[in-house]
PDB file of C-alpha atoms in Angstrom:
ATOM      1  CA  MET A  24     -73.151 -58.762 -79.769  1.00 58.00           C
ATOM      2  CA  GLU A  25     -72.194 -61.269 -82.456  1.00 61.00           C
ATOM      3  CA  ILE A  26     -69.255 -60.876 -84.877  1.00 65.00           C
ATOM      4  CA  ILE A  27     -70.099 -62.469 -88.437  1.00 68.00           C
ATOM      5  CA  ILE A  28     -67.409 -63.256 -90.921  1.00 68.00           C
ATOM      6  CA  ASN A  29     -69.032 -63.059 -94.372  1.00 65.00           C
ATOM      7  CA  LEU A  30     -66.309 -64.421 -96.909  1.00 66.00           C
ATOM      8  CA  ASN A  31     -68.796 -64.784 -99.554  1.00 67.00           C
ATOM      9  CA  THR A  32     -68.510 -61.063-100.142  1.00 64.00           C
ATOM     10  CA  LEU A  33     -64.919 -61.723-101.467  1.00 65.00           C
ATOM     11  CA  VAL A  34     -66.109 -64.111-103.950  1.00 62.00           C
ATOM     12  CA  ASN A  35     -69.508 -62.417-105.157  1.00 64.00           C
ATOM     13  CA  ALA A  36     -67.814 -58.876-105.286  1.00 64.00           C
ATOM     14  CA  SER A  37     -64.321 -59.798-106.117  1.00 72.00           C
ATOM     15  CA  ASP A  38     -64.021 -57.433-109.053  1.00 78.00           C
ATOM     16  CA  ILE A  39     -65.309 -54.446-107.110  1.00 79.00           C
ATOM     17  CA  ILE A  40     -62.985 -55.172-104.203  1.00 82.00           C
ATOM     18  CA  LEU A  41     -60.055 -55.584-106.658  1.00 83.00           C
ATOM     19  CA  LYS A  42     -60.910 -52.037-108.105  1.00 83.00           C
ATOM     20  CA  GLY A  43     -61.108 -50.645-104.473  1.00 83.00           C
ATOM     21  CA  MET A  44     -57.931 -52.326-103.581  1.00 87.00           C
ATOM     22  CA  ILE A  45     -55.958 -50.877-106.390  1.00 88.00           C
ATOM     23  CA  VAL A  46     -57.238 -47.286-105.806  1.00 88.00           C
ATOM     24  CA  GLY A  47     -56.723 -47.715-102.087  1.00 88.00           C
ATOM     25  CA  VAL A  48     -53.282 -49.068-102.083  1.00 92.00           C
ATOM     26  CA  LEU A  49     -52.178 -46.351-104.611  1.00 92.00           C
ATOM     27  CA  THR A  50     -53.783 -43.604-102.461  1.00 91.00           C
ATOM     28  CA  ALA A  51     -52.292 -45.061 -99.190  1.00 92.00           C
ATOM     29  CA  ILE A  52     -48.767 -44.980-100.844  1.00 94.00           C
ATOM     30  CA  CYS A  53     -49.178 -41.389-102.022  1.00 93.00           C
ATOM     31  CA  ALA A  54     -50.425 -40.117 -98.638  1.00 92.00           C
ATOM     32  CA  ALA A  55     -47.473 -42.018 -96.887  1.00 92.00           C
ATOM     33  CA  ILE A  56     -44.725 -40.795 -98.950  1.00 93.00           C
ATOM     34  CA  LEU A  57     -46.013 -37.351 -98.928  1.00 92.00           C
ATOM     35  CA  GLY A  58     -46.656 -37.478 -95.319  1.00 90.00           C
ATOM     36  CA  VAL A  59     -42.939 -37.823 -94.353  1.00 91.00           C
ATOM     37  CA  PRO A  60     -41.809 -34.490 -95.718  1.00 90.00           C
ATOM     38  CA  LEU A  61     -44.924 -32.819 -94.460  1.00 88.00           C
ATOM     39  CA  VAL A  62     -44.219 -34.162 -90.971  1.00 87.00           C
ATOM     40  CA  LEU A  63     -40.660 -33.105 -91.147  1.00 86.00           C
ATOM     41  CA  LYS A  64     -41.611 -29.581 -92.225  1.00 81.00           C
ATOM     42  CA  ARG A  65     -44.319 -29.432 -89.592  1.00 78.00           C
ATOM     43  CA  TYR A  66     -47.014 -29.254 -92.453  1.00 77.00           C
ATOM     44  CA  SER A  67     -48.840 -32.407 -91.313  1.00 74.00           C
ATOM     45  CA  MET A  68     -51.957 -30.313 -90.348  1.00 73.00           C
ATOM     46  CA  ILE A  69     -52.220 -29.046 -94.082  1.00 78.00           C
ATOM     47  CA  GLY A  70     -53.737 -32.602 -94.928  1.00 77.00           C
ATOM     48  CA  ASP A  71     -56.349 -31.996 -92.207  1.00 77.00           C
ATOM     49  CA  GLY A  72     -57.175 -28.511 -93.662  1.00 80.00           C
ATOM     50  CA  LEU A  73     -57.371 -29.630 -97.225  1.00 84.00           C
ATOM     51  CA  SER A  74     -59.491 -32.666 -96.371  1.00 82.00           C
ATOM     52  CA  HIS A  75     -62.017 -30.325 -94.628  1.00 83.00           C
ATOM     53  CA  MET A  76     -62.052 -28.323 -97.817  1.00 85.00           C
ATOM     54  CA  GLY A  77     -62.635 -31.451 -99.851  1.00 84.00           C
ATOM     55  CA  PHE A  78     -65.787 -31.977 -97.758  1.00 83.00           C
ATOM     56  CA  CYS A  79     -67.011 -28.534 -98.459  1.00 85.00           C
ATOM     57  CA  ALA A  80     -66.386 -28.996-102.190  1.00 85.00           C
ATOM     58  CA  THR A  81     -68.197 -32.277-102.122  1.00 83.00           C
ATOM     59  CA  ALA A  82     -71.197 -30.566-100.472  1.00 84.00           C
ATOM     60  CA  ILE A  83     -71.302 -27.844-103.242  1.00 85.00           C
ATOM     61  CA  ALA A  84     -71.133 -30.501-105.998  1.00 83.00           C
ATOM     62  CA  ALA A  85     -74.075 -32.515-104.323  1.00 80.00           C
ATOM     63  CA  ALA A  86     -76.068 -29.141-103.891  1.00 82.00           C
ATOM     64  CA  VAL A  87     -75.760 -28.195-107.722  1.00 81.00           C
ATOM     65  CA  GLY A  88     -76.544 -31.598-108.854  1.00 79.00           C
ATOM     66  CA  VAL A  89     -73.317 -32.884-110.181  1.00 79.00           C
ATOM     67  CA  SER A  90     -73.506 -36.598-110.817  1.00 74.00           C
ATOM     68  CA  ASN A  91     -71.611 -38.970-108.617  1.00 71.00           C
ATOM     69  CA  ASP A  92     -69.053 -39.886-111.320  1.00 70.00           C
ATOM     70  CA  LYS A  93     -68.203 -36.239-111.817  1.00 78.00           C
ATOM     71  CA  VAL A  94     -67.718 -35.024-108.309  1.00 80.00           C
ATOM     72  CA  MET A  95     -63.909 -35.175-108.542  1.00 81.00           C
ATOM     73  CA  TYR A  96     -63.720 -32.750-111.290  1.00 81.00           C
ATOM     74  CA  VAL A  97     -65.497 -30.102-108.863  1.00 82.00           C
ATOM     75  CA  THR A  98     -63.394 -31.028-105.701  1.00 85.00           C
ATOM     76  CA  MET A  99     -59.956 -31.206-107.443  1.00 87.00           C
ATOM     77  CA  PRO A 100     -59.571 -27.544-108.539  1.00 88.00           C
ATOM     78  CA  PHE A 101     -61.453 -26.337-105.359  1.00 86.00           C
ATOM     79  CA  VAL A 102     -58.971 -28.268-102.995  1.00 87.00           C
ATOM     80  CA  VAL A 103     -55.712 -27.588-105.238  1.00 88.00           C
ATOM     81  CA  ILE A 104     -56.490 -23.750-105.083  1.00 88.00           C
ATOM     82  CA  SER A 105     -57.117 -23.961-101.420  1.00 84.00           C
ATOM     83  CA  ALA A 106     -53.743 -25.629-101.082  1.00 84.00           C
ATOM     84  CA  ILE A 107     -52.105 -22.627-102.862  1.00 83.00           C
ATOM     85  CA  VAL A 108     -53.924 -20.111-100.819  1.00 80.00           C
ATOM     86  CA  LEU A 109     -53.115 -21.875 -97.499  1.00 76.00           C
ATOM     87  CA  LEU A 110     -49.475 -21.896 -98.240  1.00 74.00           C
ATOM     88  CA  LEU A 111     -49.479 -18.174 -99.386  1.00 73.00           C
ATOM     89  CA  LEU A 112     -51.316 -17.139 -96.249  1.00 70.00           C
ATOM     90  CA  SER A 113     -48.866 -19.046 -94.113  1.00 65.00           C
ATOM     91  CA  GLU A 114     -45.696 -17.698 -95.851  1.00 64.00           C
ATOM     92  CA  SER A 115     -47.023 -14.152 -95.947  1.00 61.00           C
ATOM     93  CA  GLY A 116     -46.691 -13.885 -92.108  1.00 56.00           C
ATOM     94  CA  LYS A 117     -50.008 -12.151 -91.820  1.00 55.00           C
ATOM     95  CA  ILE A 118     -51.779 -15.362 -90.595  1.00 54.00           C
ATOM     96  CA  LYS A 119     -49.756 -18.103 -88.828  1.00 58.00           C
ATOM     97  CA  GLY A 120     -49.861 -21.662 -90.485  1.00 56.00           C
ATOM     98  CA  ASP A 121     -51.714 -23.257 -87.683  1.00 64.00           C
ATOM     99  CA  ALA A 122     -54.217 -20.335 -87.328  1.00 70.00           C
ATOM    100  CA  ALA A 123     -54.930 -20.388 -91.215  1.00 68.00           C
ATOM    101  CA  ILE A 124     -55.411 -24.115 -91.129  1.00 74.00           C
ATOM    102  CA  ALA A 125     -57.723 -23.991 -88.184  1.00 75.00           C
ATOM    103  CA  MET A 126     -59.637 -21.237 -89.906  1.00 77.00           C
ATOM    104  CA  LEU A 127     -59.849 -23.273 -93.115  1.00 77.00           C
ATOM    105  CA  SER A 128     -60.764 -26.473 -91.510  1.00 78.00           C
ATOM    106  CA  THR A 129     -63.589 -25.275 -89.155  1.00 82.00           C
ATOM    107  CA  GLY A 130     -64.938 -22.794 -91.838  1.00 84.00           C
ATOM    108  CA  ALA A 131     -64.994 -25.567 -94.502  1.00 84.00           C
ATOM    109  CA  VAL A 132     -66.676 -28.129 -92.239  1.00 82.00           C
ATOM    110  CA  ALA A 133     -69.514 -25.607 -91.022  1.00 86.00           C
ATOM    111  CA  SER A 134     -70.174 -24.387 -94.671  1.00 85.00           C
ATOM    112  CA  GLY A 135     -70.241 -28.006 -96.025  1.00 83.00           C
ATOM    113  CA  TYR A 136     -72.931 -28.880 -93.239  1.00 81.00           C
ATOM    114  CA  ILE A 137     -74.897 -25.942 -94.131  1.00 86.00           C
ATOM    115  CA  ILE A 138     -74.808 -26.439 -97.808  1.00 84.00           C
ATOM    116  CA  TYR A 139     -75.803 -30.116 -97.151  1.00 78.00           C
ATOM    117  CA  SER A 140     -78.748 -29.021 -94.945  1.00 78.00           C
ATOM    118  CA  LEU A 141     -79.968 -26.348 -97.479  1.00 79.00           C
ATOM    119  CA  ALA A 142     -79.835 -28.786-100.322  1.00 73.00           C
ATOM    120  CA  SER A 143     -81.893 -31.178 -98.205  1.00 68.00           C
ATOM    121  CA  LYS A 144     -79.253 -33.850 -98.334  1.00 62.00           C
ATOM    122  CA  GLY A 145     -79.583 -36.478 -95.688  1.00 57.00           C
ATOM    123  CA  ALA A 146     -77.089 -37.360 -92.855  1.00 53.00           C
ATOM    124  CA  GLY A 147     -76.147 -40.463 -94.802  1.00 54.00           C
ATOM    125  CA  ASP A 148     -74.659 -38.037 -97.538  1.00 62.00           C
ATOM    126  CA  VAL A 149     -72.560 -36.109 -94.867  1.00 69.00           C
ATOM    127  CA  CYS A 150     -71.473 -39.395 -92.950  1.00 70.00           C
ATOM    128  CA  SER A 151     -70.336 -40.871 -96.361  1.00 67.00           C
ATOM    129  CA  SER A 152     -68.482 -37.718 -97.276  1.00 68.00           C
ATOM    130  CA  LEU A 153     -66.743 -37.519 -93.950  1.00 68.00           C
ATOM    131  CA  PHE A 154     -65.958 -40.954 -93.155  1.00 70.00           C
ATOM    132  CA  GLY A 155     -65.816 -42.812 -96.479  1.00 68.00           C
ATOM    133  CA  GLY A 156     -68.634 -44.398 -98.515  1.00 62.00           C
ATOM    134  CA  SER A 157     -68.982 -47.948 -99.480  1.00 61.00           C
ATOM    135  CA  ILE A 158     -66.516 -49.563-102.006  1.00 67.00           C
ATOM    136  CA  TYR A 159     -69.503 -50.162-104.238  1.00 65.00           C
ATOM    137  CA  THR A 160     -69.491 -46.510-105.197  1.00 68.00           C
ATOM    138  CA  LEU A 161     -66.476 -46.797-107.284  1.00 72.00           C
ATOM    139  CA  ASP A 162     -67.172 -47.219-110.979  1.00 73.00           C
ATOM    140  CA  SER A 163     -64.826 -47.697-113.774  1.00 75.00           C
ATOM    141  CA  GLY A 164     -64.387 -44.019-114.412  1.00 76.00           C
ATOM    142  CA  ASP A 165     -63.505 -43.201-110.898  1.00 75.00           C
ATOM    143  CA  VAL A 166     -60.843 -46.057-110.956  1.00 84.00           C
ATOM    144  CA  THR A 167     -59.141 -44.981-114.262  1.00 86.00           C
ATOM    145  CA  VAL A 168     -58.948 -41.261-113.048  1.00 85.00           C
ATOM    146  CA  SER A 169     -57.770 -42.268-109.565  1.00 86.00           C
ATOM    147  CA  VAL A 170     -55.072 -44.512-110.890  1.00 89.00           C
ATOM    148  CA  LEU A 171     -53.732 -41.994-113.294  1.00 92.00           C
ATOM    149  CA  LEU A 172     -53.582 -39.271-110.782  1.00 91.00           C
ATOM    150  CA  ALA A 173     -52.102 -41.501-107.947  1.00 91.00           C
ATOM    151  CA  CYS A 174     -49.388 -42.748-110.420  1.00 93.00           C
ATOM    152  CA  GLY A 175     -48.716 -39.073-111.537  1.00 93.00           C
ATOM    153  CA  VAL A 176     -48.228 -38.119-107.827  1.00 93.00           C
ATOM    154  CA  ILE A 177     -45.849 -41.038-107.452  1.00 94.00           C
ATOM    155  CA  LEU A 178     -43.941 -40.195-110.480  1.00 95.00           C
ATOM    156  CA  VAL A 179     -43.469 -36.553-109.716  1.00 94.00           C
ATOM    157  CA  PHE A 180     -42.325 -37.424-106.089  1.00 94.00           C
ATOM    158  CA  VAL A 181     -39.668 -39.964-107.471  1.00 93.00           C
ATOM    159  CA  LEU A 182     -38.452 -37.463-110.046  1.00 93.00           C
ATOM    160  CA  LEU A 183     -38.047 -34.531-107.700  1.00 91.00           C
ATOM    161  CA  PHE A 184     -37.031 -36.705-104.750  1.00 91.00           C
ATOM    162  CA  SER A 185     -33.719 -34.813-104.081  1.00 89.00           C
ATOM    163  CA  LYS A 186     -35.448 -31.550-104.098  1.00 89.00           C
ATOM    164  CA  ILE A 187     -38.127 -32.664-101.720  1.00 89.00           C
ATOM    165  CA  PHE A 188     -35.453 -34.238 -99.452  1.00 88.00           C
ATOM    166  CA  ALA A 189     -33.543 -30.821 -99.515  1.00 87.00           C
ATOM    167  CA  ILE A 190     -36.486 -28.637 -98.614  1.00 86.00           C
ATOM    168  CA  SER A 191     -37.670 -31.046 -95.900  1.00 85.00           C
ATOM    169  CA  PHE A 192     -34.536 -31.094 -93.805  1.00 82.00           C
ATOM    170  CA  ASP A 193     -32.667 -27.694 -94.174  1.00 77.00           C
ATOM    171  CA  THR A 194     -34.792 -24.768 -96.112  1.00 79.00           C
ATOM    172  CA  ALA A 195     -31.826 -22.225 -95.798  1.00 79.00           C
ATOM    173  CA  PHE A 196     -29.298 -24.590 -97.348  1.00 78.00           C
ATOM    174  CA  ALA A 197     -31.766 -25.551-100.111  1.00 80.00           C
ATOM    175  CA  LYS A 198     -32.230 -21.760-100.959  1.00 83.00           C
ATOM    176  CA  SER A 199     -28.428 -21.085-100.823  1.00 83.00           C
ATOM    177  CA  ALA A 200     -28.061 -24.000-103.277  1.00 80.00           C
ATOM    178  CA  GLY A 201     -30.524 -22.149-105.641  1.00 82.00           C
ATOM    179  CA  THR A 202     -33.530 -24.380-104.993  1.00 82.00           C
ATOM    180  CA  ASN A 203     -37.065 -22.539-105.472  1.00 86.00           C
ATOM    181  CA  VAL A 204     -38.224 -23.576-102.153  1.00 84.00           C
ATOM    182  CA  ALA A 205     -41.549 -21.512-102.518  1.00 83.00           C
ATOM    183  CA  PHE A 206     -42.255 -23.587-105.721  1.00 87.00           C
ATOM    184  CA  TYR A 207     -41.427 -26.906-104.088  1.00 87.00           C
ATOM    185  CA  ASN A 208     -43.644 -26.147-101.015  1.00 86.00           C
ATOM    186  CA  VAL A 209     -46.432 -25.208-103.311  1.00 86.00           C
ATOM    187  CA  LEU A 210     -45.921 -28.484-105.409  1.00 89.00           C
ATOM    188  CA  LEU A 211     -45.855 -30.575-102.289  1.00 89.00           C
ATOM    189  CA  ALA A 212     -49.190 -28.928-101.212  1.00 86.00           C
ATOM    190  CA  VAL A 213     -50.647 -29.538-104.673  1.00 90.00           C
ATOM    191  CA  LEU A 214     -49.621 -33.184-104.721  1.00 91.00           C
ATOM    192  CA  THR A 215     -51.218 -33.551-101.232  1.00 89.00           C
ATOM    193  CA  ALA A 216     -54.548 -31.975-102.549  1.00 89.00           C
ATOM    194  CA  VAL A 217     -54.559 -34.355-105.387  1.00 90.00           C
ATOM    195  CA  THR A 218     -54.071 -37.262-103.036  1.00 90.00           C
ATOM    196  CA  ILE A 219     -56.806 -36.108-100.762  1.00 88.00           C
ATOM    197  CA  VAL A 220     -59.266 -35.710-103.405  1.00 86.00           C
ATOM    198  CA  VAL A 221     -58.503 -39.150-105.055  1.00 86.00           C
ATOM    199  CA  GLY A 222     -58.902 -40.908-101.655  1.00 84.00           C
ATOM    200  CA  MET A 223     -61.937 -38.903-100.383  1.00 82.00           C
ATOM    201  CA  LYS A 224     -64.752 -41.070-102.046  1.00 76.00           C
ATOM    202  CA  MET A 225     -63.719 -44.271-100.554  1.00 78.00           C
ATOM    203  CA  ILE A 226     -61.869 -43.207 -97.400  1.00 82.00           C
ATOM    204  CA  GLY A 227     -63.625 -40.105 -96.522  1.00 77.00           C
ATOM    205  CA  SER A 228     -62.713 -36.297 -96.323  1.00 75.00           C
ATOM    206  CA  ILE A 229     -61.938 -36.494 -92.558  1.00 76.00           C
ATOM    207  CA  MET A 230     -60.236 -40.024 -92.460  1.00 81.00           C
ATOM    208  CA  ILE A 231     -57.840 -39.433 -95.352  1.00 83.00           C
ATOM    209  CA  SER A 232     -55.653 -36.838 -93.431  1.00 83.00           C
ATOM    210  CA  ALA A 233     -54.815 -39.587 -91.026  1.00 87.00           C
ATOM    211  CA  LEU A 234     -53.156 -41.790 -93.811  1.00 89.00           C
ATOM    212  CA  ILE A 235     -50.807 -38.762 -94.258  1.00 90.00           C
ATOM    213  CA  VAL A 236     -49.658 -38.616 -90.521  1.00 90.00           C
ATOM    214  CA  PHE A 237     -49.873 -42.068 -89.028  1.00 93.00           C
ATOM    215  CA  PRO A 238     -47.652 -44.036 -91.523  1.00 94.00           C
ATOM    216  CA  ALA A 239     -45.002 -41.278 -91.471  1.00 92.00           C
ATOM    217  CA  LEU A 240     -44.696 -41.336 -87.657  1.00 92.00           C
ATOM    218  CA  THR A 241     -44.724 -44.980 -87.473  1.00 94.00           C
ATOM    219  CA  ALA A 242     -42.085 -45.383 -89.946  1.00 94.00           C
ATOM    220  CA  MET A 243     -39.924 -42.704 -88.122  1.00 92.00           C
ATOM    221  CA  ARG A 244     -39.952 -44.847 -85.093  1.00 90.00           C
ATOM    222  CA  ILE A 245     -38.538 -47.591 -86.987  1.00 89.00           C
ATOM    223  CA  CYS A 246     -36.053 -45.994 -89.407  1.00 87.00           C
ATOM    224  CA  LYS A 247     -33.647 -42.962 -89.208  1.00 85.00           C
ATOM    225  CA  GLN A 248     -32.721 -42.480 -93.029  1.00 89.00           C
ATOM    226  CA  PHE A 249     -35.117 -40.374 -95.141  1.00 90.00           C
ATOM    227  CA  LYS A 250     -35.414 -42.872 -98.144  1.00 91.00           C
ATOM    228  CA  SER A 251     -35.931 -45.936 -95.521  1.00 93.00           C
ATOM    229  CA  VAL A 252     -38.761 -43.811 -93.726  1.00 93.00           C
ATOM    230  CA  ILE A 253     -40.306 -43.336 -97.176  1.00 94.00           C
ATOM    231  CA  LEU A 254     -40.290 -46.931 -98.114  1.00 94.00           C
ATOM    232  CA  VAL A 255     -41.322 -48.294 -94.633  1.00 94.00           C
ATOM    233  CA  ALA A 256     -44.112 -45.582 -94.528  1.00 94.00           C
ATOM    234  CA  GLY A 257     -45.440 -46.659 -97.922  1.00 94.00           C
ATOM    235  CA  LEU A 258     -45.381 -50.369 -96.941  1.00 95.00           C
ATOM    236  CA  ILE A 259     -47.160 -49.753 -93.478  1.00 95.00           C
ATOM    237  CA  SER A 260     -49.734 -47.746 -95.176  1.00 94.00           C
ATOM    238  CA  THR A 261     -50.311 -50.360 -97.771  1.00 95.00           C
ATOM    239  CA  VAL A 262     -50.702 -53.224 -95.244  1.00 95.00           C
ATOM    240  CA  CYS A 263     -52.886 -51.125 -93.040  1.00 94.00           C
ATOM    241  CA  PHE A 264     -55.080 -50.197 -95.951  1.00 93.00           C
ATOM    242  CA  VAL A 265     -55.679 -53.803 -97.211  1.00 92.00           C
ATOM    243  CA  LEU A 266     -56.416 -55.217 -93.629  1.00 92.00           C
ATOM    244  CA  GLY A 267     -58.778 -52.140 -93.041  1.00 90.00           C
ATOM    245  CA  LEU A 268     -60.412 -53.030 -96.332  1.00 88.00           C
ATOM    246  CA  LEU A 269     -60.861 -56.668 -95.808  1.00 86.00           C
ATOM    247  CA  PHE A 270     -62.047 -56.002 -92.155  1.00 86.00           C
ATOM    248  CA  ALA A 271     -64.774 -53.514 -93.288  1.00 83.00           C
ATOM    249  CA  THR A 272     -65.869 -55.724 -96.203  1.00 82.00           C
ATOM    250  CA  VAL A 273     -65.848 -59.132 -94.418  1.00 80.00           C
ATOM    251  CA  ILE A 274     -66.654 -58.506 -90.850  1.00 75.00           C
ATOM    252  CA  GLU A 275     -70.339 -57.703 -89.810  1.00 68.00           C
ATOM    253  CA  PHE A 276     -71.731 -57.033 -86.433  1.00 67.00           C
ATOM    254  CA  ASN A 277     -75.023 -58.198 -85.175  1.00 64.00           C
ATOM    255  CA  PHE A 278     -76.555 -56.477 -82.141  1.00 62.00           C
ATOM    256  CA  GLY A 279     -79.642 -58.736 -81.969  1.00 60.00           C
ATOM    257  CA  ARG A 280     -81.504 -56.802 -84.539  1.00 57.00           C
ATOM    258  CA  VAL A 281     -82.870 -58.001 -87.939  1.00 51.00           C
ATOM    259  CA  SER A 282     -80.087 -56.140 -89.851  1.00 54.00           C
ATOM    260  CA  THR A 283     -76.355 -56.205 -89.256  1.00 53.00           C
ATOM    261  CA  ALA A 284     -73.760 -53.336 -89.282  1.00 58.00           C
ATOM    262  CA  SER A 285     -70.395 -53.066 -90.619  1.00 69.00           C
ATOM    263  CA  ILE A 286     -67.521 -50.479 -90.219  1.00 77.00           C
ATOM    264  CA  PRO A 287     -67.017 -48.060 -93.136  1.00 79.00           C
ATOM    265  CA  ILE A 288     -63.803 -48.332 -95.029  1.00 83.00           C
ATOM    266  CA  GLY A 289     -62.269 -45.116 -93.623  1.00 84.00           C
ATOM    267  CA  PRO A 290     -62.392 -45.646 -90.060  1.00 86.00           C
ATOM    268  CA  SER A 291     -61.349 -49.254 -90.283  1.00 88.00           C
ATOM    269  CA  VAL A 292     -58.209 -48.246 -92.274  1.00 90.00           C
ATOM    270  CA  VAL A 293     -57.420 -45.604 -89.649  1.00 91.00           C
ATOM    271  CA  ALA A 294     -57.932 -47.923 -86.878  1.00 92.00           C
ATOM    272  CA  PHE A 295     -55.207 -50.127 -88.157  1.00 94.00           C
ATOM    273  CA  ASN A 296     -52.864 -47.349 -88.701  1.00 94.00           C
ATOM    274  CA  VAL A 297     -53.433 -46.500 -85.087  1.00 94.00           C
ATOM    275  CA  ILE A 298     -52.717 -50.074 -83.916  1.00 94.00           C
ATOM    276  CA  ALA A 299     -49.502 -50.265 -85.985  1.00 94.00           C
ATOM    277  CA  PHE A 300     -48.495 -46.978 -84.405  1.00 94.00           C
ATOM    278  CA  ALA A 301     -49.239 -48.101 -80.994  1.00 94.00           C
ATOM    279  CA  LEU A 302     -47.433 -51.451 -81.311  1.00 94.00           C
ATOM    280  CA  THR A 303     -44.301 -49.692 -82.664  1.00 93.00           C
ATOM    281  CA  VAL A 304     -44.399 -47.150 -79.667  1.00 90.00           C
ATOM    282  CA  GLY A 305     -44.914 -50.138 -77.307  1.00 91.00           C
ATOM    283  CA  ILE A 306     -42.301 -52.391 -78.951  1.00 88.00           C
ATOM    284  CA  LYS A 307     -39.697 -49.764 -78.924  1.00 84.00           C
ATOM    285  CA  LYS A 308     -40.177 -48.774 -75.256  1.00 86.00           C
ATOM    286  CA  LEU A 309     -40.029 -52.365 -74.334  1.00 86.00           C
ATOM    287  CA  LEU A 310     -36.705 -52.883 -76.301  1.00 81.00           C
ATOM    288  CA  GLN A 311     -35.332 -49.669 -74.454  1.00 80.00           C
ATOM    289  CA  THR A 312     -36.263 -51.062 -71.219  1.00 81.00           C
ATOM    290  CA  VAL A 313     -34.719 -54.458 -71.845  1.00 77.00           C
ATOM    291  CA  SER A 314     -31.492 -52.579 -73.106  1.00 76.00           C
ATOM    292  CA  LYS A 315     -31.129 -50.547 -69.999  1.00 74.00           C
ATOM    293  CA  ARG A 316     -31.637 -53.631 -67.678  1.00 76.00           C
ATOM    294  CA  ASN A 317     -28.990 -55.480 -69.539  1.00 71.00           C
ATOM    295  CA  LEU A 318     -26.881 -52.648 -69.384  1.00 67.00           C
ATOM    296  CA  GLY A 319     -27.301 -52.221 -65.706  1.00 65.00           C
ATOM    297  CA  LYS A 320     -26.694 -55.917 -65.131  1.00 66.00           C
ATOM    298  CA  LYS A 321     -23.239 -55.590 -66.956  1.00 65.00           C
ATOM    299  CA  GLU A 322     -22.180 -52.597 -64.951  1.00 60.00           C
ATOM    300  CA  GLY A 323     -23.306 -54.336 -61.695  1.00 62.00           C
ATOM    301  CA  GLU A 324     -21.059 -57.413 -62.651  1.00 61.00           C
ATOM    302  CA  GLN A 325     -18.116 -55.146 -63.238  1.00 59.00           C
TER     303      GLN A 325
END
């Protein structure tokens, strides 16, 4: 196997890469900052369920012949409604949250694949929907809508930061203080749905849920305060996306065949998030081991 570094891509497609970088970074930030309260509230799997619904919605759009630049207008209401229904099912007590998400996830993926099959769409359509398409599929319309939606998510999160903080740590106290917890839970789910739809086209419906969980968990290993975790999670998510995008764009693998292969953007970005999490866990354990040894030496000297 030969690894080829193709730097010409950065020069020849600089405008396209810049568009992908802008959309991807904003999406990564949205996913990371929403991931922190979702993880704290044990709602992290909601991103996985909604991403699967996004795949099903994409399959429906492809089956009815919706053009590539208008797919988002089909998936957005579909995923947002799914987020609201999922929360209502969980809070009603009739179906537990994890069971509702499992039902939603498996049912959506199965339905999406059946729809793709009946619509005579190829395996490439399924793979690109699940694991992310090429950066070259982004057009100016996608970039404009994605930037506006992502900026809207960040703005709402900043404006309602205190309320989100309250419902993330102590729901009972938030209720006693007069906070409409149900409303903010739904709002959090809707913001997550919007973020998933924005990132699906480039990162993939399956991969986007990882951007919600990994940066938040990694940041929690480093920081203890809520605001610090939010900021560090956004930074980690941004760095991992940029590295993943550059790796997927520049690096090619030659297995001795005529053509070369490259890793899609989605899996590449997730791989760097996994590496960041693993490094954080490893470094923290190493520091704890060194600290225990130093403490043991001091006690022995005394």
